[in-house]
XYZ file of C-alpha atoms in Angstrom:
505
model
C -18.546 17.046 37.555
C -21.557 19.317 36.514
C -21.867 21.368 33.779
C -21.135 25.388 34.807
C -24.668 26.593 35.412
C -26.513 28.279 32.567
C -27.083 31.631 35.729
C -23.100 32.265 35.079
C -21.442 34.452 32.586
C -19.751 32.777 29.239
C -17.363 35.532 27.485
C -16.479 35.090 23.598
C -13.410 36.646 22.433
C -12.876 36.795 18.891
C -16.654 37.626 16.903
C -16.014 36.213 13.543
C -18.086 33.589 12.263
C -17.052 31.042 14.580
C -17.357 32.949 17.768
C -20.725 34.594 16.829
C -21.533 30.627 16.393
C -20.588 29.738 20.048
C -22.231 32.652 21.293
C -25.400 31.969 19.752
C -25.045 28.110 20.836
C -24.057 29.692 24.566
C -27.094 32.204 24.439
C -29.325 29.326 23.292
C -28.335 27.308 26.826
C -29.349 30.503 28.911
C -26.219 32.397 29.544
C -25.542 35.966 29.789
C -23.091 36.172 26.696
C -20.374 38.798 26.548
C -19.210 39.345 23.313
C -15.333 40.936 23.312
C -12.925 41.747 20.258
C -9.870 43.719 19.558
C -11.150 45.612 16.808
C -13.086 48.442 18.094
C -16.737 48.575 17.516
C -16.481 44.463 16.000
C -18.272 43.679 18.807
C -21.479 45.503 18.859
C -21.564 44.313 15.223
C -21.306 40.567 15.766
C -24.687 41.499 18.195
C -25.455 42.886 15.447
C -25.546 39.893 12.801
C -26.144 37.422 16.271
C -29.496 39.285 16.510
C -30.421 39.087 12.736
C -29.728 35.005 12.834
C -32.335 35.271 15.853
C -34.759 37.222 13.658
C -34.483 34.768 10.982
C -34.881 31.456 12.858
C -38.528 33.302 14.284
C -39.285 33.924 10.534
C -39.074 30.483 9.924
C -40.098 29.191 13.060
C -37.887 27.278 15.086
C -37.841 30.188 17.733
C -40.778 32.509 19.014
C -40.384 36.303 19.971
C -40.312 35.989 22.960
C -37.018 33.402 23.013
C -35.183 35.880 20.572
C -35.904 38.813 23.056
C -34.386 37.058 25.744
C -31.466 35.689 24.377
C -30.927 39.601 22.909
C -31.243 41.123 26.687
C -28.552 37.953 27.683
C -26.043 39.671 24.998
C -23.712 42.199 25.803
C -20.815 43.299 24.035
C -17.982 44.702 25.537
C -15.404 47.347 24.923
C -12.458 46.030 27.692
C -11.163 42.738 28.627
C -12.146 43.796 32.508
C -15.635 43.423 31.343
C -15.232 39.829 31.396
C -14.330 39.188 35.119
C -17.882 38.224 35.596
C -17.146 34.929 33.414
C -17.293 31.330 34.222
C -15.838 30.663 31.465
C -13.996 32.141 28.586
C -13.615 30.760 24.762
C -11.935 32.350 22.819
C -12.041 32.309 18.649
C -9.149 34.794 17.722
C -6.740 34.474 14.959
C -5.263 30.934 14.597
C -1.218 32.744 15.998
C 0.441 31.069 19.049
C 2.161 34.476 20.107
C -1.385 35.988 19.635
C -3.048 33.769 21.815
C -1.093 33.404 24.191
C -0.681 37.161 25.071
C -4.675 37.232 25.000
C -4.819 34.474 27.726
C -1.764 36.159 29.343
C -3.870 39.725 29.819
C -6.864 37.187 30.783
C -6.030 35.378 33.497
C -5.609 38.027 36.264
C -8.991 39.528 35.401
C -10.867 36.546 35.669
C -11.686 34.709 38.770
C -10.211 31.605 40.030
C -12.781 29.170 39.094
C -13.092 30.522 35.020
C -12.331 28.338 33.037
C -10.312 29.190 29.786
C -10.643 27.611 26.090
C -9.161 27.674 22.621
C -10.803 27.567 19.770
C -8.250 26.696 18.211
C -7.917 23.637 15.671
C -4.706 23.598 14.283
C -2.446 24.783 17.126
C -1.520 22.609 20.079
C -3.633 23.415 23.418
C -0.733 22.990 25.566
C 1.235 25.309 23.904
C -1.565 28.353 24.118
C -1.788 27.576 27.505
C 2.175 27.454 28.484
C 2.520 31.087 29.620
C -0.770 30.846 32.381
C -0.267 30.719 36.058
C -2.778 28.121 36.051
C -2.598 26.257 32.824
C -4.860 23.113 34.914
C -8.071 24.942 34.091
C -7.173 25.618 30.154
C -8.967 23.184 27.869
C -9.476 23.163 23.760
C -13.076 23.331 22.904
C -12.992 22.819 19.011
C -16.574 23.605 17.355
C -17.721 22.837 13.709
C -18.349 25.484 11.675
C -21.437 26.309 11.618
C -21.148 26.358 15.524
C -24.913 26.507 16.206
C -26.339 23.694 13.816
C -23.086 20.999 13.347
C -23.336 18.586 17.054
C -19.845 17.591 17.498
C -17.313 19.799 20.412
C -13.855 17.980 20.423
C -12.665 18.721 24.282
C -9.082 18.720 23.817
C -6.972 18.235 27.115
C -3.797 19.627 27.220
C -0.809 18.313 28.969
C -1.427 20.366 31.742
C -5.258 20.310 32.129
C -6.507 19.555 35.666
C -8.777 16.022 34.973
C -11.816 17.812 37.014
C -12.062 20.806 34.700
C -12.157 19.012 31.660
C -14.904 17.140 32.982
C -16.380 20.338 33.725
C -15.859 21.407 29.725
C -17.399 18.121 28.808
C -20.363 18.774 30.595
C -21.318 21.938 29.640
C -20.653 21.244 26.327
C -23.501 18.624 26.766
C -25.602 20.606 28.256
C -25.597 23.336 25.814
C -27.043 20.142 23.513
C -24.046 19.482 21.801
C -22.391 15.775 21.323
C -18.543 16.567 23.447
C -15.408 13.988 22.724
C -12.632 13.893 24.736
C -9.391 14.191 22.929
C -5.489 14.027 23.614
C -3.570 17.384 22.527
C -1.992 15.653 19.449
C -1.696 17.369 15.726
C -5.562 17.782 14.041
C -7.542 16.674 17.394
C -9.568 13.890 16.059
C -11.520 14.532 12.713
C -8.481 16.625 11.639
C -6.200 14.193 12.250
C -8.090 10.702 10.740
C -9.821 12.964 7.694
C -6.698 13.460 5.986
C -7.066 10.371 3.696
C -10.123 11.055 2.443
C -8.392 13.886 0.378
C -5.614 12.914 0.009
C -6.082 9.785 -1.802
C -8.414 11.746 -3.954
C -5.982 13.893 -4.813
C -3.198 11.125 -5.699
C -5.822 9.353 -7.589
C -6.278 12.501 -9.770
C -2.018 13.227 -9.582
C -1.577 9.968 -11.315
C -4.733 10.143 -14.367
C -6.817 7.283 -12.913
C -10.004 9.794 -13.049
C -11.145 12.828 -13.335
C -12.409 14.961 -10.031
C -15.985 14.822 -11.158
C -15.685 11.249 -11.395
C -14.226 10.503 -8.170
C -16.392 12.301 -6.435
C -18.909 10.135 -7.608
C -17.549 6.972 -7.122
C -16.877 8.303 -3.576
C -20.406 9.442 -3.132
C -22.531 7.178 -4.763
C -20.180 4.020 -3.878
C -18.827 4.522 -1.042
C -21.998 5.974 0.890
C -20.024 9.634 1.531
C -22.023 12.599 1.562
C -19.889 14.828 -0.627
C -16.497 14.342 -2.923
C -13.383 15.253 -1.810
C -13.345 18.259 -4.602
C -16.697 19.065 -3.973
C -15.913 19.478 -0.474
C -12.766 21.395 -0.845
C -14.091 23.948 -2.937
C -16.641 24.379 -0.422
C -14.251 24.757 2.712
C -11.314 26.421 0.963
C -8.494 25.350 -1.229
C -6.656 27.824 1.028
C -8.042 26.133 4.043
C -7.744 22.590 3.710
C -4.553 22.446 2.185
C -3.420 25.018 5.451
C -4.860 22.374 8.044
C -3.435 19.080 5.953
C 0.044 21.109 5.944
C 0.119 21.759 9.608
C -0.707 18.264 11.054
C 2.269 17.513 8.262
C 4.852 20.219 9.913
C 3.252 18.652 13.244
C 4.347 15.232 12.981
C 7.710 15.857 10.933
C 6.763 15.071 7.744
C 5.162 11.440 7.944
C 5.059 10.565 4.581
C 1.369 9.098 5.512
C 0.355 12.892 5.559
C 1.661 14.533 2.417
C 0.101 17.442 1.534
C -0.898 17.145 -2.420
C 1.006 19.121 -4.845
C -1.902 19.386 -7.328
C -3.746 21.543 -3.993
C -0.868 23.364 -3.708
C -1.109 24.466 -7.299
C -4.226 26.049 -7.140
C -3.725 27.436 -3.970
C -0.975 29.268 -5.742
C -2.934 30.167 -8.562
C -5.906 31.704 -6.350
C -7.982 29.045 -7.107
C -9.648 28.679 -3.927
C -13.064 26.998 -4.777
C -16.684 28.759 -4.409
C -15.435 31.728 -2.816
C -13.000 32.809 -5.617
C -15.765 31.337 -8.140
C -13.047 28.368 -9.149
C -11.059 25.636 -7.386
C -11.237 21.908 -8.783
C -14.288 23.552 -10.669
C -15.763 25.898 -12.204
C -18.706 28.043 -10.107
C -19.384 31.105 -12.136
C -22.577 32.238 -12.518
C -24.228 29.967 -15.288
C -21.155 27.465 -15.087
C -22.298 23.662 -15.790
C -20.375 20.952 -13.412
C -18.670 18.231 -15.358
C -20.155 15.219 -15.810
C -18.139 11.525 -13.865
C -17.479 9.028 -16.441
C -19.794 7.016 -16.874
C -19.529 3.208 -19.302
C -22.399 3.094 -22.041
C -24.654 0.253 -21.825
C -23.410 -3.304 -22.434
C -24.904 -6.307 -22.487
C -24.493 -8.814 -19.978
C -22.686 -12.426 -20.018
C -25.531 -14.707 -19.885
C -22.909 -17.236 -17.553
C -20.248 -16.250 -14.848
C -18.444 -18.452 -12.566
C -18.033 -18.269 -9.169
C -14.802 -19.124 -7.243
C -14.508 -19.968 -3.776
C -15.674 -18.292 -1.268
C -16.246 -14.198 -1.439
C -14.746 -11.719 1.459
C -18.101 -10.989 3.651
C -18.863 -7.507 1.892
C -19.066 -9.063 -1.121
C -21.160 -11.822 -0.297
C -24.125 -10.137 -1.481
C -23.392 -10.103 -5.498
C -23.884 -14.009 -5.408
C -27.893 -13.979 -5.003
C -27.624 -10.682 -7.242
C -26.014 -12.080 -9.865
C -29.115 -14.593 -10.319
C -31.775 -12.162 -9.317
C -30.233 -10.605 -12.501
C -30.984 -13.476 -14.822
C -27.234 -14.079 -14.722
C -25.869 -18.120 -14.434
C -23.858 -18.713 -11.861
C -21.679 -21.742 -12.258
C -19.856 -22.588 -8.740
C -16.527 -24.004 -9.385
C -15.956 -26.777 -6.558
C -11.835 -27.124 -6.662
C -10.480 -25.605 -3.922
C -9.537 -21.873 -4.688
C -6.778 -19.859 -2.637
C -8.565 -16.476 -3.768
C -12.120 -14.922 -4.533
C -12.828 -13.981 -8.017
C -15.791 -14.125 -10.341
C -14.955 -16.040 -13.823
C -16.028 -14.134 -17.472
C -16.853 -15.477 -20.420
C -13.392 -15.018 -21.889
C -11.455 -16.272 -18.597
C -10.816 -12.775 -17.626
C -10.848 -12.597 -13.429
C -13.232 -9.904 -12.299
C -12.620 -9.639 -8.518
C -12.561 -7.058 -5.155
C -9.200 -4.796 -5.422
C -6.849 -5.942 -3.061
C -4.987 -2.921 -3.156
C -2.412 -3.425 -5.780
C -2.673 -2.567 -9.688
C -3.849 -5.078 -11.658
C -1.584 -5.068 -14.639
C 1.508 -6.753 -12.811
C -0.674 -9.499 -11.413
C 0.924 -12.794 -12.596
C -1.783 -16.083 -13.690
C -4.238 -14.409 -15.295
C -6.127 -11.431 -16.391
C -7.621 -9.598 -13.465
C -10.481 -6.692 -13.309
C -10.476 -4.962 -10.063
C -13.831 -3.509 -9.240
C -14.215 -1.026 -5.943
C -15.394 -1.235 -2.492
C -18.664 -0.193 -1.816
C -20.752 0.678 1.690
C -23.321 -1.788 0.469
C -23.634 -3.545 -2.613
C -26.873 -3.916 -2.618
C -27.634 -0.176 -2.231
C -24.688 1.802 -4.098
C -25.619 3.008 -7.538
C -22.555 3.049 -9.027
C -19.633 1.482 -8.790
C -15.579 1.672 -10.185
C -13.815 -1.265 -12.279
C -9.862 -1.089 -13.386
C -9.016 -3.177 -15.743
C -5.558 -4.653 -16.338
C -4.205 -3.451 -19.611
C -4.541 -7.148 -20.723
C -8.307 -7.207 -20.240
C -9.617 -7.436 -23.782
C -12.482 -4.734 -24.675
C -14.862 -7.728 -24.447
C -13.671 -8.424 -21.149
C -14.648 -5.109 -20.234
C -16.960 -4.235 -21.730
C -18.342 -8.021 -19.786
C -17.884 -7.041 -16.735
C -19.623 -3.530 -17.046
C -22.321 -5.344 -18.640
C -22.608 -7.295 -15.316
C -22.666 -4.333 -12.928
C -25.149 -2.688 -15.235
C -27.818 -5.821 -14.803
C -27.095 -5.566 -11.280
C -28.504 -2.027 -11.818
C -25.249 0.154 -11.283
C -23.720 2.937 -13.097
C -20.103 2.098 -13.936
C -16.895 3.963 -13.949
C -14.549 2.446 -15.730
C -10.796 3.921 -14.661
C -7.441 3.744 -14.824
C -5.779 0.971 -13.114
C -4.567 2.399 -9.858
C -3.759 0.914 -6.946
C -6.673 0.056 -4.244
C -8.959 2.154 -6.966
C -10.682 5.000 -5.019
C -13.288 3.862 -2.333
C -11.347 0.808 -1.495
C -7.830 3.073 -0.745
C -9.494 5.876 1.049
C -11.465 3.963 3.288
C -8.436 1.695 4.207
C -6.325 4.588 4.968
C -9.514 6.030 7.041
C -9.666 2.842 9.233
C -5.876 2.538 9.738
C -5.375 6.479 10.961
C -8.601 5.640 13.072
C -6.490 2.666 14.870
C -3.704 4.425 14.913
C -5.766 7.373 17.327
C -7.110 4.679 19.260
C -4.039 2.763 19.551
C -1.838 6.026 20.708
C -4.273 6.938 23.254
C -5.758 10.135 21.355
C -9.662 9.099 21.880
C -11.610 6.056 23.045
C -13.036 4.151 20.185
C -16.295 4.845 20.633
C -14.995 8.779 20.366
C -13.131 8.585 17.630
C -16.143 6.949 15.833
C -19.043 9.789 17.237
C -16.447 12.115 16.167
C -15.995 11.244 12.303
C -19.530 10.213 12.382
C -20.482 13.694 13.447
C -17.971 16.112 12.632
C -17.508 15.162 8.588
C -20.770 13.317 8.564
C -19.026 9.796 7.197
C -21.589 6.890 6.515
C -20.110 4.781 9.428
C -17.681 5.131 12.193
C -14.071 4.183 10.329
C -13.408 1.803 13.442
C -16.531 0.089 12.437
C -16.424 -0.088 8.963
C -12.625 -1.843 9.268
C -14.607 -4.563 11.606
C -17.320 -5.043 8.621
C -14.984 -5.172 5.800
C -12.477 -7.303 8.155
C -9.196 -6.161 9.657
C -7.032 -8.920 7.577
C -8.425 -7.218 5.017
C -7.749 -3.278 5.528
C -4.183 -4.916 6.326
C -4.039 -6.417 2.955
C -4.919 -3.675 0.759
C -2.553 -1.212 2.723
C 0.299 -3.686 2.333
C -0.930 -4.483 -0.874
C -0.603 -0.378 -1.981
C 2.333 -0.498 -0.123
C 3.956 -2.658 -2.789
C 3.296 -0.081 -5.486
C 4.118 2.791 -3.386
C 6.810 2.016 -1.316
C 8.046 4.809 1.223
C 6.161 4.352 3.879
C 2.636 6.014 3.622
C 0.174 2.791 3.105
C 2.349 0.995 5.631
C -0.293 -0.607 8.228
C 0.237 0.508 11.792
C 0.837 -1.352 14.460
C -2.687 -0.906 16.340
C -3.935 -2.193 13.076
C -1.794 -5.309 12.710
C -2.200 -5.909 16.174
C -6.320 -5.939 16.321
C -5.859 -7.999 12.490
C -4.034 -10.739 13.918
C -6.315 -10.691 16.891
C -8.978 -11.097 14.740
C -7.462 -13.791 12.918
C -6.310 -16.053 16.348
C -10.161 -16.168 16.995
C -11.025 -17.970 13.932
């Protein structure tokens, strides 16, 4: 199916930020754009502020005159819906109410022709649901941009249950051709990035609920550990208390309160409390003019153990720390006798070893430091250690001494379950599996999509192959042991792809 051609007419309905954004992004791929709203006289002001973006990408070059005037003479706002019968297609970026939509698409559809195809914005409501009162809901499709429309890639193409196969192929390939990167997604609650993101601030959150650190701190560890571009608080203050807690609540009400989307309480606090982040000038922090951000905890130097033993063999993403240890200046004495677990041996007899996703105070046989999962050992700067509440302040102080030679900062926090990279990123992976496995994307989708649309380091299907299946299992069931209820419970795609995995070896 090819893309509509860039000769025909796109209509925007709905000019706040995000339909100026597809506008621009439409006017950019050579279509006449009419610009429509409710509001009289929003319109010609969206042209308006469209025309001043134009005016500032020439100022800094990445358009000439000449472009700008032509996309300007391609943009027409109009005062009546009949002005859009013109349109091969229609996308429309109104207020996020069923009843609302669906009346707009209800006046729509006998003024366009029979060939336009309609779109939703929309990316909390379900497609098929806007499009239940059309004649023809085949041709309706969900065409979910990222704010900012004209600069983030990613276009989820949502099919509804209705949508004809040949017209979302048609909405896939004009999304492509209008240089944007389209993935096809089943009508289910949050799309795709919606849906799988939840974790990441979620666990966050819980991690903060429960004392194990502070938000400046976790962001950190999250960041500069786990290879993610911003912190969960960071972030949030950035989109919206308001906003994030609204979409995390909705895929919640969507799919009947599955515990493994709980909406945090300590969000819903400052929600209440008009603590919305940047734009109120305070959410998890503090943005007033002049306002310093908190400093992450951070372990003061300590000196190394000149010896450390190493038992059996480690987990693959941890296989690293063996030749780093010695690059160090660090002995490392391998211990030969057959070992059912990983761990690296301190001075004291302390265990300092890769969470497995419980706490390690209860662990029976010994005294265990947890330290976090990281992207890449070898790059991360900093990286997370929970000690067991038997760990002696020499044993601590040990193994941040050991992290530190390695040339890490170290975070030293409470002991929670699966720490903070190590529980986020196994939650990722499982709701990732749990898409794939239900049908909502293909794999290679649901990666380009978290890849894209919340810029993650890798792909969460990916990453669970690197660190190993068996072992996203592990920590889940592992976290489900201190949290039992339900929400770290693996799912089935992912403990049927683990034991997969595990048959081949």
């Amino acid at each position: 199916m090819t893309a509509i051609d860039p000769g025909r007419t796109v209509a925007v309905v709905g000019t706040g930020t995000m339909g100026q954004g597809i506008a621009q992004v439409a006017l950019a791929a050579g279509h006449l754009v009419r610009l429509y709203d409710a509001v009289p006289g929003r319109a010609e002001e969206a042209a308006r502020a469209i025309a001043a973006r134009l005016g500032r990408l020439v100022d800094k070059g990445r358009l000439d005159a000449a472009g700008r005037d032509a996309a300007l003479a391609r943009l027409r706002p109009a005062a009546r819906l009949a002005e859009l019968a013109d349109s091969a297609l229609v996308i429309e970026a109104i207020l996020e109410q069923l009843d609302v939509k669906q009346k707009l698409f209800g006046e729509l559809e006998p003024v366009v022709s029979e060939d336009c195809l309609l779109a939703t914005n929309t990316s909390s409501l379900p497609v098929t649901a806007v499009a239940g009162a059309l004649r023809r809901p085949g041709r309706f499709v969900g065409l979910h941009f990222f704010n900012p429309a004209p600069l983030l890639p990613l276009v989820e193409v949502v099919r509804g249950f209705a949508t004809d196969e040949a017209d979302l192929e048609r909405a896939r390939a004009t999304v492509a051709a209008w240089g944007k990167t389209p993935v096809t997604c089943a009508d289910t609650p949050g799309f795709i990035v919606n849906r799988i993101a939840r974790p990441f601030y979620a666990e966050a959150f819980r991690v903060y609920e429960e004392r194990g650190a502070d938000p400046a701190t976790i962001d950190a560890v999250l960041r500069e550990c786990g290879g993610f571009a911003m912190g969960p608080f960071e972030l949030t203050d950035l989109i919206g208390q308001d906003v994030n807690n609204s979409v995390t609540r909705s895929v919640y009400e969507a799919f009947f309160h599955d515990p493994k989307f709980t909406p945090s309480f300590a969000q819903g606090q400052l929600v209440q409390a008009g603590l919305l982040g940047r734009k109120t000038g305070r959410g998890w922090f503090d943005h007033g003019e002049g306002a310093e951000r908190p400093e992450p905890s951070t372990a003061e130097p300590c000196d190394p153990p000149a010896e450390i033993s190493w038992h059996a063999k480690a987990p693959g993403v941890c296989a690293p720390l063996h030749e780093m240890i010695e690059e160090a200046g660090v002995k490392v004495v391998r211990d030969r006798t057959p070992q059912s677990e990983w761990y690296i041996g301190l001075p004291d007899g302390a265990m300092l070893t890769l969470t497995g996703g419980e706490a390690a105070t209860p662990q029976c046989g010994g005294t265990y430091i947890y330290f976090d999962l990281a992207l890449d050992y070898r790059s991360c700067t900093r990286v997370a250690l929970a000690p067991s509440e038997k760990a002696s302040a020499a044993d601590v102080r040990a193994a941040v001494g050991l992290f530190q030679a390695l040339g890490k900062k170290v975070s030293v926090i409470g002991d929670v379950p699966g720490l903070i990279v190590a529980r986020t990123v196994a939650m990722l992976v499982d709701f990732a599996e749990d898409a794939a496995g239900r049908g909502v994307a293909d794999r290679e989708d649901v990666d380009t999509a978290m890849r894209l649309g919340v810029n993650y380091p890798r792909g969460p299907l990916e990453w669970g192959e690197e660190i190993g299946l068996s072992r996203v299992r592990n920590i889940l069931w592992g976290l489900s042991q201190d949290y039992p209820g339900g929400r770290y419970e693996p799912s089935l795609s992912l403990r049927r792809r683990a034991a997969v995995r595990e048959s081949l070896l």
